[in-house]
Amino acid sequence: MSWWTKKKNEGKAPKASLTTVPQHVAIIMDGNGRWAQKKGMPRTYGHSVGVDRVRDAVEVCLETGVSYLTLYAFSTENWRRPQEEVNVLMRLFQEVMSRETPKLHKNQVRIKIIGLKDDLSPALVRQLEESERITAQNTRLTLNLALNYGGRSEIATAVKKIAQGVQSGTIDINAIDEEMISANIFTAGQAEPDLLIRPGGEWRISNFLVWQMAYTDFYFSELYWPEFGPKEMIKAFEWFAKRERRFGGINKGGQPG
Ligand code: FPP
């Protein structure tokens, strides 16, 4: 079944009464391979079912009013996987983007690719840039797809850009500050993630948004990503709504953050 065409209420999470909705949600979609293997299926089956959960995640974000959703789809380290699995994933990205862009556009979703496009195939890059171009003016939800993405390499690239400015005389070295670095990374101009969701049973951030997540709340789940449906997303949002974010300050009762 395709995105946005599911029967009304099928698999939908019950309407949540959320007091605080995260403005930016980041997700590490982990556990596809293990989930499929547990079912006696090839790992790549897990990635296909993972796409259904991507659709669910987008729907929940649209329904609850999240402004930014960032999905870790392929890391700079994922090239180390067997060639066949990498090929399947690349084909999947192209197919999904080609099939779903019109529907995402209809729902006012802006698609943005974060990561180094250079190492991706020209056909995939064409598709990604087409999806970005078509949806560029949409403002309801920004969907950042992290493809060939690494957090440290993102920072290194920003530092290099700024250093070039210093070298050419357009940037004063004393003007370099946190804002300047934020303005030179892929997510420039966006709110930083409020909530990171990581299913798959690992408790680490795996080089994802390492600059942007300084104050992010982390939600970990033992479920695999193919099992992480709308109800689980809402559960994570409810958990987040109960967090009190102090950004290093103190709360009303005088407790440090
Ligand atoms: C990690 O699970 C998942 C990936 C490396 C790929 C995720 C990609 C998708 C779900 C497709 C999304 C498509 C678009 C266009 C956004 P894993 O294979 O590392 O699981 P494991 O830890 O069980 O091995």
Coordinates of C-alpha atoms and ligand atoms in Angstrom, one line a residue:
M1 CA 0.0 0.0 0.0
S2 CA 1.3 3.4 -0.8
W3 CA 1.7 6.5 1.4
W4 CA -1.4 8.5 2.3
T5 CA -3.8 5.9 0.8
K6 CA -4.3 3.7 3.8
K7 CA -7.9 3.1 4.9
K8 CA -9.0 5.7 7.4
N9 CA -7.8 5.0 10.9
E10 CA -6.0 1.8 9.9
G11 CA -3.0 1.3 12.2
K12 CA -3.5 4.9 13.4
A13 CA -2.4 5.9 16.9
P14 CA -5.2 7.1 19.1
K15 CA -5.4 10.8 19.1
A16 CA -2.9 11.9 21.8
S17 CA -3.4 14.8 24.1
L18 CA 0.1 16.1 24.0
T19 CA 0.8 19.2 26.0
T20 CA 4.2 19.8 24.3
V21 CA 5.0 18.6 20.8
P22 CA 8.6 18.4 19.8
Q23 CA 9.5 20.9 17.1
H24 CA 12.2 18.7 15.7
V25 CA 12.3 14.9 15.9
A26 CA 15.4 12.9 14.8
I27 CA 15.2 9.1 14.3
I28 CA 17.9 6.4 14.0
M29 CA 16.0 3.7 12.2
D30 CA 17.9 0.7 13.6
G31 CA 17.2 -3.0 13.7
N32 CA 15.8 -3.6 10.2
G33 CA 18.2 -6.4 9.5
R34 CA 17.9 -8.2 12.8
W35 CA 14.1 -8.0 12.7
A36 CA 14.0 -9.6 9.2
Q37 CA 16.6 -12.3 10.2
K38 CA 14.5 -13.2 13.3
K39 CA 11.7 -13.9 10.9
G40 CA 13.9 -16.0 8.7
M41 CA 13.8 -13.4 5.9
P42 CA 16.7 -11.6 4.2
R43 CA 17.9 -8.4 5.9
T44 CA 16.7 -6.3 2.9
Y45 CA 13.1 -7.3 3.7
G46 CA 13.6 -5.4 6.9
H47 CA 14.5 -2.3 5.0
S48 CA 11.4 -2.5 2.8
V49 CA 9.1 -2.8 5.9
G50 CA 11.2 0.0 7.4
V51 CA 9.8 2.3 4.6
D52 CA 6.3 1.6 5.9
R53 CA 7.4 2.9 9.3
V54 CA 8.9 6.0 7.6
R55 CA 5.4 6.7 6.2
D56 CA 3.9 6.2 9.7
A57 CA 6.5 8.6 11.2
V58 CA 5.7 11.3 8.6
E59 CA 2.0 10.9 9.2
V60 CA 2.4 11.2 13.0
C61 CA 4.5 14.3 12.6
L62 CA 2.0 15.9 10.2
E63 CA -0.9 15.1 12.6
T64 CA 0.8 16.4 15.7
G65 CA 2.4 19.5 14.1
V66 CA 6.1 18.6 14.3
S67 CA 8.1 21.0 12.0
Y68 CA 11.2 19.0 11.3
L69 CA 11.8 15.3 11.0
T70 CA 15.3 14.0 10.4
L71 CA 15.8 10.3 9.5
Y72 CA 19.1 8.5 9.5
A73 CA 18.8 6.5 6.3
F74 CA 22.5 5.8 5.4
S75 CA 25.6 6.7 7.3
T76 CA 29.1 7.2 6.0
E77 CA 30.0 3.9 7.8
N78 CA 27.2 1.9 6.1
W79 CA 29.3 1.5 2.9
R80 CA 31.1 -1.3 4.8
R81 CA 28.0 -3.5 4.5
P82 CA 27.9 -6.3 1.8
Q83 CA 27.7 -4.7 -1.7
E84 CA 24.4 -6.5 -2.4
E85 CA 22.8 -4.9 0.7
V86 CA 24.2 -1.4 -0.2
N87 CA 22.8 -1.8 -3.8
V88 CA 19.3 -2.8 -2.5
L89 CA 19.3 0.2 -0.2
M90 CA 20.3 2.6 -2.9
R91 CA 17.6 1.2 -5.2
L92 CA 15.1 1.5 -2.4
F93 CA 15.9 5.2 -1.8
Q94 CA 15.5 6.0 -5.5
E95 CA 12.2 4.0 -5.8
V96 CA 10.7 5.5 -2.6
M97 CA 11.7 9.1 -3.5
S98 CA 10.4 8.7 -7.1
R99 CA 7.1 7.2 -5.9
E100 CA 6.4 9.3 -2.8
T101 CA 7.5 12.8 -3.8
P102 CA 4.2 13.8 -5.3
K103 CA 2.3 12.7 -2.2
L104 CA 4.7 14.3 0.1
H105 CA 4.4 17.5 -2.0
K106 CA 0.6 17.3 -1.8
N107 CA 1.0 17.2 2.0
Q108 CA 3.2 20.3 2.0
V109 CA 6.3 18.4 3.1
R110 CA 9.7 19.8 2.1
I111 CA 12.4 17.2 1.4
K112 CA 15.9 18.0 2.2
I113 CA 18.9 15.7 1.8
I114 CA 21.6 16.0 4.4
G115 CA 24.9 14.3 3.8
L116 CA 27.5 14.0 1.0
K117 CA 25.8 13.4 -2.3
D118 CA 29.1 13.0 -4.1
D119 CA 29.5 9.3 -3.5
L120 CA 25.9 8.4 -4.6
S121 CA 25.0 7.3 -8.1
P122 CA 24.2 10.1 -10.6
A123 CA 20.7 8.6 -11.1
L124 CA 20.0 8.7 -7.4
V125 CA 21.4 12.2 -7.1
R126 CA 19.2 13.4 -10.0
Q127 CA 16.1 11.9 -8.2
L128 CA 17.0 13.4 -4.8
E129 CA 17.6 16.9 -6.3
E130 CA 14.4 16.6 -8.2
S131 CA 12.5 15.8 -5.0
E132 CA 14.2 18.7 -3.2
R133 CA 13.4 21.1 -6.1
I134 CA 9.7 20.1 -6.3
T135 CA 9.1 20.5 -2.6
A136 CA 11.4 23.4 -1.9
Q137 CA 8.6 25.9 -1.1
N138 CA 6.7 23.7 1.3
T139 CA 6.6 24.8 4.9
R140 CA 4.4 22.4 6.9
L141 CA 7.0 19.7 7.7
T142 CA 10.7 19.6 6.6
L143 CA 11.8 16.0 6.1
N144 CA 15.6 15.8 6.3
L145 CA 16.9 12.5 4.9
A146 CA 20.4 11.8 6.1
L147 CA 22.1 9.9 3.3
N148 CA 25.8 9.2 3.3
Y149 CA 25.7 11.3 6.4
G150 CA 28.3 11.5 9.2
G151 CA 28.1 14.1 12.1
R152 CA 31.9 14.6 12.4
S153 CA 32.4 15.0 8.7
E154 CA 29.6 17.6 8.7
I155 CA 31.5 19.6 11.3
A156 CA 34.8 19.2 9.5
T157 CA 33.2 20.5 6.3
A158 CA 31.8 23.5 8.1
V159 CA 35.2 24.2 9.7
K160 CA 36.9 24.0 6.3
K161 CA 34.4 26.5 4.8
I162 CA 34.9 28.9 7.6
A163 CA 38.7 28.6 7.4
Q164 CA 38.5 29.3 3.7
G165 CA 36.7 32.5 4.6
V166 CA 39.4 33.5 7.1
Q167 CA 42.1 32.7 4.5
S168 CA 40.4 34.9 1.9
G169 CA 39.8 37.7 4.3
T170 CA 35.9 37.5 4.3
I171 CA 35.7 36.2 7.9
D172 CA 37.4 37.8 10.9
I173 CA 38.8 35.0 13.1
N174 CA 37.3 36.7 16.2
A175 CA 33.8 36.4 14.6
I176 CA 33.9 32.6 14.7
D177 CA 31.3 31.4 17.2
E178 CA 28.7 28.7 17.8
E179 CA 26.2 30.5 15.6
M180 CA 28.7 30.6 12.7
I181 CA 29.2 26.9 12.9
S182 CA 25.5 26.2 13.1
A183 CA 25.0 28.4 10.0
N184 CA 27.5 26.3 8.0
I185 CA 26.1 22.8 8.7
F186 CA 23.5 21.0 6.6
T187 CA 20.6 21.9 9.0
A188 CA 21.4 25.7 8.9
G189 CA 18.4 27.7 9.8
Q190 CA 16.5 24.8 11.4
A191 CA 15.5 24.3 15.0
E192 CA 17.8 21.8 16.7
P193 CA 16.3 18.3 17.5
D194 CA 14.3 18.3 20.7
L195 CA 13.8 14.5 20.7
L196 CA 16.0 11.7 19.3
I197 CA 14.3 8.3 18.9
R198 CA 16.5 5.2 18.6
P199 CA 14.8 1.8 18.4
G200 CA 16.9 -1.3 17.9
G201 CA 18.2 -1.8 21.4
E202 CA 21.5 0.2 21.1
W203 CA 22.2 3.1 23.4
R204 CA 24.4 5.4 21.4
I205 CA 24.1 8.2 18.8
S206 CA 26.4 6.6 16.1
N207 CA 27.8 9.9 14.6
F208 CA 24.3 11.3 14.0
L209 CA 23.7 15.1 14.4
V210 CA 26.6 15.3 16.9
W211 CA 26.7 19.2 16.8
Q212 CA 22.9 19.6 16.7
M213 CA 22.0 17.3 19.6
A214 CA 23.8 19.1 22.5
Y215 CA 20.5 19.6 24.4
T216 CA 18.3 16.8 22.8
D217 CA 16.3 14.3 24.9
F218 CA 17.1 10.7 23.9
Y219 CA 14.4 8.1 23.8
F220 CA 15.7 4.5 23.3
S221 CA 13.5 1.4 22.6
E222 CA 14.2 -2.3 22.5
L223 CA 11.8 -2.7 19.6
Y224 CA 13.2 -2.9 16.0
W225 CA 12.4 -0.1 13.6
P226 CA 10.0 -2.2 11.5
E227 CA 8.0 -2.7 14.8
F228 CA 8.0 1.0 15.7
G229 CA 4.6 2.1 14.5
P230 CA 2.5 5.2 15.1
K231 CA 1.5 4.1 18.7
E232 CA 5.2 3.8 19.6
M233 CA 5.9 7.2 18.1
I234 CA 3.1 8.8 20.2
K235 CA 4.5 7.0 23.3
A236 CA 7.8 8.6 22.6
F237 CA 6.1 12.0 22.2
E238 CA 4.3 11.5 25.5
W239 CA 7.5 10.7 27.2
F240 CA 9.0 13.8 25.8
A241 CA 6.1 16.0 26.9
K242 CA 6.9 15.0 30.5
R243 CA 10.5 16.0 30.3
E244 CA 11.4 19.4 31.7
R245 CA 14.1 21.0 29.5
R246 CA 16.3 23.4 31.3
F247 CA 19.2 24.0 28.8
G248 CA 21.8 24.1 31.6
G249 CA 19.7 26.5 33.7
I250 CA 17.7 25.6 36.8
N251 CA 14.0 24.7 37.2
K252 CA 11.3 26.4 39.1
G253 CA 12.3 24.5 42.3
G254 CA 15.9 25.6 42.0
Q255 CA 17.3 22.2 40.8
P256 CA 20.3 22.5 38.4
G257 CA 19.8 21.2 34.8
Ligands
FPP1 C1 19.5 0.3 10.0 O1 19.1 -1.0 10.3 C2 18.8 0.8 8.8 C3 19.4 1.2 7.7 C4 20.8 1.2 7.5 C5 18.5 1.6 6.5 C6 17.3 2.4 6.9 C7 16.6 2.7 5.6 C8 15.2 2.6 5.4 C9 14.3 2.2 6.5 C10 14.7 3.1 4.1 C11 14.2 4.5 4.2 C12 13.9 5.1 2.9 C13 13.8 6.4 2.7 C14 13.7 6.9 1.4 C15 13.9 7.3 3.9 P1 20.1 -2.2 10.3 O2 20.1 -2.8 9.0 O3 21.4 -1.6 10.8 O4 19.6 -3.2 11.4 P2 20.5 -4.2 12.2 O5 21.1 -3.4 13.3 O6 19.5 -5.1 12.7 O7 21.5 -4.8 11.3

